[in-house]
mmCIF file of N, CA and C in Angstrom:
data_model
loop_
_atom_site.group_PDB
_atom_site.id
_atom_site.type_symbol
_atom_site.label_atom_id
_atom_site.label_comp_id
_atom_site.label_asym_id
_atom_site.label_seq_id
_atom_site.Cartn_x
_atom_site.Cartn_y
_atom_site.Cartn_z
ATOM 1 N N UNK A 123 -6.925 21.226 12.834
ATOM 2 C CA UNK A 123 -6.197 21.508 11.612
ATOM 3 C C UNK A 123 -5.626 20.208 11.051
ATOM 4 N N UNK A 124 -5.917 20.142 9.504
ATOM 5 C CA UNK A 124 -5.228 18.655 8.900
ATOM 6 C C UNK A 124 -3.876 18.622 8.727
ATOM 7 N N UNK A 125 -3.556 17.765 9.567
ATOM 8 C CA UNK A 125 -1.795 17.853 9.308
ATOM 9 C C UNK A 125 -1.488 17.753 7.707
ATOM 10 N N UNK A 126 0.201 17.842 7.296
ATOM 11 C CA UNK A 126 0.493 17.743 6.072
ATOM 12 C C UNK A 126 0.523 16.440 5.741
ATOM 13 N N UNK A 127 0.123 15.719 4.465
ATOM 14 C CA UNK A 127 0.025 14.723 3.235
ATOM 15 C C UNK A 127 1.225 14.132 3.666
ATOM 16 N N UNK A 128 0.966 12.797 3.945
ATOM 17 C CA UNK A 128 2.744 11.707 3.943
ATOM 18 C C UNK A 128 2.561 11.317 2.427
ATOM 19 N N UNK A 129 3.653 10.983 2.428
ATOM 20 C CA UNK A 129 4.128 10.439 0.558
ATOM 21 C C UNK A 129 3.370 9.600 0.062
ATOM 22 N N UNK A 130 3.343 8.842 1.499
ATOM 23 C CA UNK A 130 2.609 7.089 0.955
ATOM 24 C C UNK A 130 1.236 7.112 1.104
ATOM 25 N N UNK A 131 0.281 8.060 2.161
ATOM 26 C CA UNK A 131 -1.136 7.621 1.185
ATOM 27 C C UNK A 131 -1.431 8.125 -0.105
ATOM 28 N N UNK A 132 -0.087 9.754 -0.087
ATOM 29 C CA UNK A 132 -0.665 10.453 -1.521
ATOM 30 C C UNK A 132 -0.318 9.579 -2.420
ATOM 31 N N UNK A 133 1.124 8.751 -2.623
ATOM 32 C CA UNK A 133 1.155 7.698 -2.898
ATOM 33 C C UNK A 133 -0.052 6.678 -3.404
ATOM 34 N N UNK A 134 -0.609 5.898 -2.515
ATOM 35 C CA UNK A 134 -2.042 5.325 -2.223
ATOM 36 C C UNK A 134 -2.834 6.154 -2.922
ATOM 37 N N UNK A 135 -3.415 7.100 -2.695
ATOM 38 C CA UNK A 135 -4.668 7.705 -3.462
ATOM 39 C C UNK A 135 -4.390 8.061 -4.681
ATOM 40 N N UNK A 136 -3.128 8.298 -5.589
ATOM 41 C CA UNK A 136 -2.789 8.369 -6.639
ATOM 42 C C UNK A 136 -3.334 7.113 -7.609
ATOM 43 N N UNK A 137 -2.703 5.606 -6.611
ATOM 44 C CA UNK A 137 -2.978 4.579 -7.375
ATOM 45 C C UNK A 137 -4.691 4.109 -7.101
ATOM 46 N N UNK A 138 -5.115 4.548 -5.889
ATOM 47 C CA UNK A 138 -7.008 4.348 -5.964
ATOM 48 C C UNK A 138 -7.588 5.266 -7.367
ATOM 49 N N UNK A 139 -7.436 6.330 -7.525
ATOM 50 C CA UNK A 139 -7.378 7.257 -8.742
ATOM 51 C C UNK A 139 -7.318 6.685 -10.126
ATOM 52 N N UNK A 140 -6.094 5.946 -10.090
ATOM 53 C CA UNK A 140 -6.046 5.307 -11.781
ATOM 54 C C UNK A 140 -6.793 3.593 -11.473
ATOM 55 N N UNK A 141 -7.188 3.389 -10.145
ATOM 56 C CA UNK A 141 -8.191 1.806 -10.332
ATOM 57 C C UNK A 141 -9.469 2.289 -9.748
ATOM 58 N N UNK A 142 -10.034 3.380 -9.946
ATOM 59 C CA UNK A 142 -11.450 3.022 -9.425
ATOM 60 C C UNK A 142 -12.376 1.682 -9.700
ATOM 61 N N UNK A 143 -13.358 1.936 -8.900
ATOM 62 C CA UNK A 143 -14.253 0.708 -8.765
ATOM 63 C C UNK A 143 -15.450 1.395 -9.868
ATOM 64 N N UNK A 144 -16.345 0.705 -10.546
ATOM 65 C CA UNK A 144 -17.298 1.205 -11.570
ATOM 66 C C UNK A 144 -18.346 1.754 -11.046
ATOM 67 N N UNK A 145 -18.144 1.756 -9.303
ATOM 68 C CA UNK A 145 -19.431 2.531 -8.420
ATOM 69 C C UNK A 145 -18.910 4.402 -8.456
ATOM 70 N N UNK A 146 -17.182 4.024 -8.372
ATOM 71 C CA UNK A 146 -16.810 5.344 -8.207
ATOM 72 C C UNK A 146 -16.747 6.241 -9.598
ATOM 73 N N UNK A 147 -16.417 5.568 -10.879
ATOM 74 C CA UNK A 147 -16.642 6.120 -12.044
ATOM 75 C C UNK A 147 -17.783 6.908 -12.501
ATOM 76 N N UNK A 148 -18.946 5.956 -12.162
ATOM 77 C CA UNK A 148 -20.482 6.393 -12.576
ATOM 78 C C UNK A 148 -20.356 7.382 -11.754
ATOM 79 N N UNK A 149 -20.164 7.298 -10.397
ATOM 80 C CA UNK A 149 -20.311 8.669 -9.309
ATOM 81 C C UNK A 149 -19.625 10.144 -10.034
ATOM 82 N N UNK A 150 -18.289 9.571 -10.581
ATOM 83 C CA UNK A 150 -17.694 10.773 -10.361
ATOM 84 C C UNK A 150 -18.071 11.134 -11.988
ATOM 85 N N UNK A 151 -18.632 10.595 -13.071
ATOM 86 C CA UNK A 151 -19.033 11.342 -14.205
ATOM 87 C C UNK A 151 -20.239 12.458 -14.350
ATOM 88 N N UNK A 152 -20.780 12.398 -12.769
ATOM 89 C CA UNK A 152 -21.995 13.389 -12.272
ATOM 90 C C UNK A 152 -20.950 14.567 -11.345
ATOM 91 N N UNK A 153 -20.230 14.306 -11.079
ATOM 92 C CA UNK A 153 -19.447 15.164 -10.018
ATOM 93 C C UNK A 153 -18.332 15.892 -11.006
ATOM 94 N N UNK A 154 -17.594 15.371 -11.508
ATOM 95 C CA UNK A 154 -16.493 16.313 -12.026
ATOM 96 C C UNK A 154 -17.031 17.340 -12.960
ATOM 97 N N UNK A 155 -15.768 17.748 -13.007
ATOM 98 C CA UNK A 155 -16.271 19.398 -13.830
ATOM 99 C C UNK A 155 -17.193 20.279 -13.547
ATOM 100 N N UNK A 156 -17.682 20.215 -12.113
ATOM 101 C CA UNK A 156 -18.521 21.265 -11.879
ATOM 102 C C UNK A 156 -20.306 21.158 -12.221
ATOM 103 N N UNK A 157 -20.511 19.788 -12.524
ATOM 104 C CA UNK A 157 -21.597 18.823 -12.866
ATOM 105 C C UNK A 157 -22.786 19.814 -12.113
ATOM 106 N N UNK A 158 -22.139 19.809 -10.802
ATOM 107 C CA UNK A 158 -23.438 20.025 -9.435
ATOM 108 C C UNK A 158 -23.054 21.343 -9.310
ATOM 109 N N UNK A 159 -22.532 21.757 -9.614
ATOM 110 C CA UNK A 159 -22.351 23.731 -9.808
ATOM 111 C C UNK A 159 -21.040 23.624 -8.331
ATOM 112 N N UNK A 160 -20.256 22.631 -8.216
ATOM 113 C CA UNK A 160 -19.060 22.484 -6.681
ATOM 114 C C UNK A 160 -18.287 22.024 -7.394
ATOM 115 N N UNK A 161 -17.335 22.076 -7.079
ATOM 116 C CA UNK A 161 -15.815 21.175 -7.600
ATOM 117 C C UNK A 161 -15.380 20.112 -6.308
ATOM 118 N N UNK A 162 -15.584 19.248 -6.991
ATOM 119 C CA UNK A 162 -15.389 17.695 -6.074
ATOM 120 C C UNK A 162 -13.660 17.068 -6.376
ATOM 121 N N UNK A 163 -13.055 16.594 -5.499
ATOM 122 C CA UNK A 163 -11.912 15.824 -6.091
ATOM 123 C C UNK A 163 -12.671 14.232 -5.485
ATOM 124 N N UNK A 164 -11.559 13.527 -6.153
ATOM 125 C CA UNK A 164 -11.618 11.866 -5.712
ATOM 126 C C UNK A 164 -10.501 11.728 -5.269
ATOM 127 N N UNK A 165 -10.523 10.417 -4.135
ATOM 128 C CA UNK A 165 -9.400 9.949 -3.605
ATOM 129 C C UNK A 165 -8.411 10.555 -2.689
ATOM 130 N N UNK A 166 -9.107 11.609 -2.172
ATOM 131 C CA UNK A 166 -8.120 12.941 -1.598
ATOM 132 C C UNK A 166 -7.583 12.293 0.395
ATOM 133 N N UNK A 167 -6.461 12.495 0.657
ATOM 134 C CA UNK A 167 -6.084 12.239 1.874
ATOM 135 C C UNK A 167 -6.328 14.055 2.491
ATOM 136 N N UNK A 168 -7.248 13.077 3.576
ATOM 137 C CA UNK A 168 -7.684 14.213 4.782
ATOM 138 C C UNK A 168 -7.227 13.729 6.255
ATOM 139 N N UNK A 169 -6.284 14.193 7.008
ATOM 140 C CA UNK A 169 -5.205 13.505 7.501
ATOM 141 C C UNK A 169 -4.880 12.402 7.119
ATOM 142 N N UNK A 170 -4.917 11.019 8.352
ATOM 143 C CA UNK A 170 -4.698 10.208 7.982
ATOM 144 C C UNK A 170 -5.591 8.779 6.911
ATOM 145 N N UNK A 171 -6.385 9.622 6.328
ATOM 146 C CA UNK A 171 -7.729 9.082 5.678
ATOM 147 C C UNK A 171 -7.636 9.547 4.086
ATOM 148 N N UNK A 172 -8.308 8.471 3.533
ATOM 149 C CA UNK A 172 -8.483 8.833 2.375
ATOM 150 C C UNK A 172 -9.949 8.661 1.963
ATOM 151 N N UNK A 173 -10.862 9.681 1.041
ATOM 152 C CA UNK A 173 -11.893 9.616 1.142
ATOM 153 C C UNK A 173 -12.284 9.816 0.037
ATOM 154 N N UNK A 174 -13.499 8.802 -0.364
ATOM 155 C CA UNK A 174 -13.881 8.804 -1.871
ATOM 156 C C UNK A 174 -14.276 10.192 -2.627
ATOM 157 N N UNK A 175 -14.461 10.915 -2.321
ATOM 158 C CA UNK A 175 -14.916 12.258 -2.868
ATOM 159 C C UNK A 175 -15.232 13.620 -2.004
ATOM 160 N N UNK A 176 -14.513 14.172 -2.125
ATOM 161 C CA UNK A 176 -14.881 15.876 -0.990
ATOM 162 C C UNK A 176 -14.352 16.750 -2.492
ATOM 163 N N UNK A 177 -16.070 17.938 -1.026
ATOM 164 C CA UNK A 177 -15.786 19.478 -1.875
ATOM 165 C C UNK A 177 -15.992 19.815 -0.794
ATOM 166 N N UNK A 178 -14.197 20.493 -0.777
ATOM 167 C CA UNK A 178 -13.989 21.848 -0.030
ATOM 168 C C UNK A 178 -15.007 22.513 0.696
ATOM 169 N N UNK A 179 -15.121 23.359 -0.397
ATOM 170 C CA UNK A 179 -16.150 24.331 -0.341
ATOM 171 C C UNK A 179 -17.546 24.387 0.310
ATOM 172 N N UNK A 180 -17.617 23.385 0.799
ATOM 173 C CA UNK A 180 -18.363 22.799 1.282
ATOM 174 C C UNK A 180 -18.937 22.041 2.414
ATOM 175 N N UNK A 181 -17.324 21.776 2.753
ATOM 176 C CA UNK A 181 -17.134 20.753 3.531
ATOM 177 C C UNK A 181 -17.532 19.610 3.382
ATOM 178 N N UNK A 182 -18.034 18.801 2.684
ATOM 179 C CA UNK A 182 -18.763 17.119 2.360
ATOM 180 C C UNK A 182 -18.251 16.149 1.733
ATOM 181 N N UNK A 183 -17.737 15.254 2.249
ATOM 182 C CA UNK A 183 -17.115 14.107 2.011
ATOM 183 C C UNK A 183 -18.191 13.208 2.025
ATOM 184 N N UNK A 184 -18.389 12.243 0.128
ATOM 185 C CA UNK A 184 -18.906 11.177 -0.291
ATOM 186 C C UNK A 184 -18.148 10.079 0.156
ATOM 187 N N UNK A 185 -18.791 8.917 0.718
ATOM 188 C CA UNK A 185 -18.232 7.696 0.799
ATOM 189 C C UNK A 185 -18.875 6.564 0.572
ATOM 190 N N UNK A 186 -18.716 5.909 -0.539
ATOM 191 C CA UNK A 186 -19.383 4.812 -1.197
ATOM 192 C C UNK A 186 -18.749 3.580 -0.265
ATOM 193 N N UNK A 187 -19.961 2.804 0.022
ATOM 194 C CA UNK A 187 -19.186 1.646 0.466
ATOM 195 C C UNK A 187 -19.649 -0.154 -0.369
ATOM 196 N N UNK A 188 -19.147 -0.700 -0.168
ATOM 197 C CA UNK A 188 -19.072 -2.223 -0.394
ATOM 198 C C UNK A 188 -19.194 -3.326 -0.033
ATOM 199 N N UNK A 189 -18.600 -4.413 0.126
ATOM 200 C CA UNK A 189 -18.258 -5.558 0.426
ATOM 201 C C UNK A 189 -17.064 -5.100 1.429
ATOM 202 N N UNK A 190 -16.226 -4.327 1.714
ATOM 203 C CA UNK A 190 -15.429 -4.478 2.112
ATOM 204 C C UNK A 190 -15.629 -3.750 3.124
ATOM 205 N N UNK A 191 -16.878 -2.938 3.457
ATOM 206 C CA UNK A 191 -17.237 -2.284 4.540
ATOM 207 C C UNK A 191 -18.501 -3.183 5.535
ATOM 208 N N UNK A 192 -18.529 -4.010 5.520
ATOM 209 C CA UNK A 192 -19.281 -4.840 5.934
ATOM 210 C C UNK A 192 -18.332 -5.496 7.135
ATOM 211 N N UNK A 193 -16.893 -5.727 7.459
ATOM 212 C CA UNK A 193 -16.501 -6.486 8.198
ATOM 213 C C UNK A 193 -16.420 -5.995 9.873
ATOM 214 N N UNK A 194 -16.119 -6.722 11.200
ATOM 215 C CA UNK A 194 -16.379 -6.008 11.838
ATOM 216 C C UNK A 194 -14.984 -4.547 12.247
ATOM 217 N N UNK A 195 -13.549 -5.152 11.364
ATOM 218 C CA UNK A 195 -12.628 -4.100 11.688
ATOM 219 C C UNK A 195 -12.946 -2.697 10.521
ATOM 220 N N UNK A 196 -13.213 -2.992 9.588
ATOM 221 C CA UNK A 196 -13.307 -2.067 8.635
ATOM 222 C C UNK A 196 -14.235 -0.822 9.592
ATOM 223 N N UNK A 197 -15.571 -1.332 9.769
ATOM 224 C CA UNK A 197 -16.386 -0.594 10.614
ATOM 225 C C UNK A 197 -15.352 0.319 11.740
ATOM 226 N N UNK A 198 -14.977 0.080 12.633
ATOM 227 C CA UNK A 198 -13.943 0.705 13.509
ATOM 228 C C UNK A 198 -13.367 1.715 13.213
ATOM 229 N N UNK A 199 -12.622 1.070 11.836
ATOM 230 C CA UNK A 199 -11.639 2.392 11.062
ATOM 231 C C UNK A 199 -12.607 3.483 10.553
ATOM 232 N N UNK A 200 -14.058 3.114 9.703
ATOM 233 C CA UNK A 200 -15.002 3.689 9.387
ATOM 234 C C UNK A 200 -15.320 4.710 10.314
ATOM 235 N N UNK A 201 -15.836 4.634 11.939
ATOM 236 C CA UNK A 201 -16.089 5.010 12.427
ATOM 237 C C UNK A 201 -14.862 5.743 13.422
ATOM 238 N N UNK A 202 -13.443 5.687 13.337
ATOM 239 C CA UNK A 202 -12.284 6.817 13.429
ATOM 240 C C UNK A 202 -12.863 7.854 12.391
ATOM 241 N N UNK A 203 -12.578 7.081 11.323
ATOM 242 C CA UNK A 203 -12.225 8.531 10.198
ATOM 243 C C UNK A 203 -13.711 9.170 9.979
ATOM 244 N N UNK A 204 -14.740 8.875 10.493
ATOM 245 C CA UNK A 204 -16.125 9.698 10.773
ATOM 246 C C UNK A 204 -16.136 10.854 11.831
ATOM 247 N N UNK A 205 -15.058 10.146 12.860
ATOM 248 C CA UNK A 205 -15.080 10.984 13.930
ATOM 249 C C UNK A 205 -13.859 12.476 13.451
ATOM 250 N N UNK A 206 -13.045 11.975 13.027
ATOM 251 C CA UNK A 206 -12.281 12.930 12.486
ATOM 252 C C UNK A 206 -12.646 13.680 11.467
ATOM 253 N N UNK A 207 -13.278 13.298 10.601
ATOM 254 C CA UNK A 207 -13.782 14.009 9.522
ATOM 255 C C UNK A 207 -14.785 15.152 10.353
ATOM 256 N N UNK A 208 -15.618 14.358 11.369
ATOM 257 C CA UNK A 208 -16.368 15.538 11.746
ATOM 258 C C UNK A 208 -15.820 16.488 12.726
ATOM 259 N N UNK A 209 -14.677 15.678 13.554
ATOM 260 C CA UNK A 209 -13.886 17.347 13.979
ATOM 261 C C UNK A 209 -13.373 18.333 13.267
ATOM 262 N N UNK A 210 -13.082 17.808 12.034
ATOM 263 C CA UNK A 210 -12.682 19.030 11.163
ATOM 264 C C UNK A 210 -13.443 19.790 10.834
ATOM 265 N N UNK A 211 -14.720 19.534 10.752
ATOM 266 C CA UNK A 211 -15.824 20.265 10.375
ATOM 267 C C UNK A 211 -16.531 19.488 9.181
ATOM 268 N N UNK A 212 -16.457 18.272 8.500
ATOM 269 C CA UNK A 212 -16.550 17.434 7.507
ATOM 270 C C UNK A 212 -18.012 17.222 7.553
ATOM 271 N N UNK A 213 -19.470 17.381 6.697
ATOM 272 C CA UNK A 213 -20.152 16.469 6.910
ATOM 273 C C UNK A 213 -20.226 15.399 5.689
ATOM 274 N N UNK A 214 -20.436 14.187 6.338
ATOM 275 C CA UNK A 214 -20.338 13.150 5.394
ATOM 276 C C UNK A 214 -21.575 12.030 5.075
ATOM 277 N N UNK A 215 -21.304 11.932 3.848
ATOM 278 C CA UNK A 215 -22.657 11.143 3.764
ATOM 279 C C UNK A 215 -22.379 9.796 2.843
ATOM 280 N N UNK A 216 -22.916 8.746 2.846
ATOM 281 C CA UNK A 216 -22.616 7.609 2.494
ATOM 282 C C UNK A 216 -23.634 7.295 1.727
ATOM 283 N N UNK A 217 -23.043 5.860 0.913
ATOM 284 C CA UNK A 217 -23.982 5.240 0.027
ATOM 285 C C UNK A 217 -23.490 4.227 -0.267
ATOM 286 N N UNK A 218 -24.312 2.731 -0.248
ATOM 287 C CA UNK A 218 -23.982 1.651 -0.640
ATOM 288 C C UNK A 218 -23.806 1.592 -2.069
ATOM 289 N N UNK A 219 -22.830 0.739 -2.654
ATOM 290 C CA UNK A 219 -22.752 0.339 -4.101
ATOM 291 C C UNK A 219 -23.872 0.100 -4.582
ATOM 292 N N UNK A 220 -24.791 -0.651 -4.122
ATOM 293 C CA UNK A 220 -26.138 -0.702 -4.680
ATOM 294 C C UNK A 220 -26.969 0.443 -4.758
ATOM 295 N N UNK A 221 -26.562 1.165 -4.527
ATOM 296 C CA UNK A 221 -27.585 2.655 -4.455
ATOM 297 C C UNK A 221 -27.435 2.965 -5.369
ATOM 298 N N UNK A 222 -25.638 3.445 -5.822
ATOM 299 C CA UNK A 222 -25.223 4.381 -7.288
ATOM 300 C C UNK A 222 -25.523 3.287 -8.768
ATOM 301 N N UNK A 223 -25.620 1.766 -7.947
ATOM 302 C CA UNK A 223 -26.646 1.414 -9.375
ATOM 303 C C UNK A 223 -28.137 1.145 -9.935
ATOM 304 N N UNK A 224 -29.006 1.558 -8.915
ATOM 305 C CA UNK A 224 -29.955 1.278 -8.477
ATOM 306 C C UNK A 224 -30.868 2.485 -8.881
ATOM 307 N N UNK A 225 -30.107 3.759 -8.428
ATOM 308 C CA UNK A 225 -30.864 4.950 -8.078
ATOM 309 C C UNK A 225 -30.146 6.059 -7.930
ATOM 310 N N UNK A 226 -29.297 6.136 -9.048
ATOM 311 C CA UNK A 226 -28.114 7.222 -9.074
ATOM 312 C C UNK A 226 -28.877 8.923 -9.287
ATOM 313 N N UNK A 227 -30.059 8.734 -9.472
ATOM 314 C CA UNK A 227 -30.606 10.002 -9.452
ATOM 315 C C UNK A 227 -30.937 10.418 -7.843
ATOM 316 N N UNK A 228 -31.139 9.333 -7.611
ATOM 317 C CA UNK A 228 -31.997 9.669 -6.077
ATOM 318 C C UNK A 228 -30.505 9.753 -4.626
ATOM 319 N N UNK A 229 -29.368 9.346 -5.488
ATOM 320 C CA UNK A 229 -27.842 9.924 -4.841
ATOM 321 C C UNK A 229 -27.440 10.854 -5.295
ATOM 322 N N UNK A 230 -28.234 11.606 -6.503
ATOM 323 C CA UNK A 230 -27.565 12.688 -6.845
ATOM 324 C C UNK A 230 -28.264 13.945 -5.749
ATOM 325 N N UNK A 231 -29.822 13.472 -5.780
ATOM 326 C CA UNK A 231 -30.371 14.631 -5.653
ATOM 327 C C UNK A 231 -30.518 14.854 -3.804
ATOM 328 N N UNK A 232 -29.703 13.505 -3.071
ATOM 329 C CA UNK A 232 -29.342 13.798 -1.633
ATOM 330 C C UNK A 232 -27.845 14.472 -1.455
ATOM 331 N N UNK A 233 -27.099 13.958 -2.613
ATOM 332 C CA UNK A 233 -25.724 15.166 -2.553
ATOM 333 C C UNK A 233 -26.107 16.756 -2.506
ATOM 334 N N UNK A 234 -27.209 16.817 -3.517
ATOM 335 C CA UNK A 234 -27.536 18.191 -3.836
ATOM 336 C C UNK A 234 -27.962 18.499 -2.539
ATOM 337 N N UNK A 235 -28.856 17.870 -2.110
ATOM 338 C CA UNK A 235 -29.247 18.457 -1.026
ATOM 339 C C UNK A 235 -28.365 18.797 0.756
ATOM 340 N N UNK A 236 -27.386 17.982 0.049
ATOM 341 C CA UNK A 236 -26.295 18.342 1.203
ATOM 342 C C UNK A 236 -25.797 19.365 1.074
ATOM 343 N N UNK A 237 -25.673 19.660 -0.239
ATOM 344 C CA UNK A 237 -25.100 20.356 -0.716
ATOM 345 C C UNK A 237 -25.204 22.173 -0.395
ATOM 346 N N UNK A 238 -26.590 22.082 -0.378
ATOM 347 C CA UNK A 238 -27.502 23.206 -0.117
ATOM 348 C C UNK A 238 -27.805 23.796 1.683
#
């Protein structure tokens, strides 16, 4: 069970929310409003994690990564909040920044298929 929201990542994911990155914009102008027939949020804290995009309903947490997932501590934390995500029941699927500019159809249509 996900414990309750502390102030400060909702805090935190409030302000990731008003600075996305232009990988997460393009992403989420296919996702919001019900785009993929699911309702997706951005930036949502799932315990102690915050994660670029989950639907509920679904269970599936998007996680775009970067430059900043490349180091060897980032990886570590990456691979906590993988493990937790999947005790909750989370499945998650990833995508490099170069993907959602590259081949944003061919990330849409592996969401879908997670989806399904």
């Amino acid at each position: 069970m996900i414990k309750p929201v502390s102030k400060i990542r909702l805090k935190f994911s409030r302000r990731l929310r008003k600075q996305p990155t232009p990988w997460e914009v393009k992403l989420w102008q296919h996702l919001k409003n019900n785009n993929l027939g699911f309702r997706f949020k951005r930036q949502l804290v799932l315990g102690n994690y915050i994660v670029d995009f989950c639907c509920h309903g679904k269970k599936l947490v998007i996680e775009l990564d970067g430059s900043s997932h490349r180091p060897s501590f980032r990886k570590e934390i990456d691979q906590a909040k993988l493990v937790f995500l999947r005790h909750e029941g989370y499945n998650i699927i990833r995508f490099w920044n170069h993907e959602i500019d590259k081949d944003i159809s061919g990330v849409l249509n592996k969401i879908i298929k997670a989806l399904n």
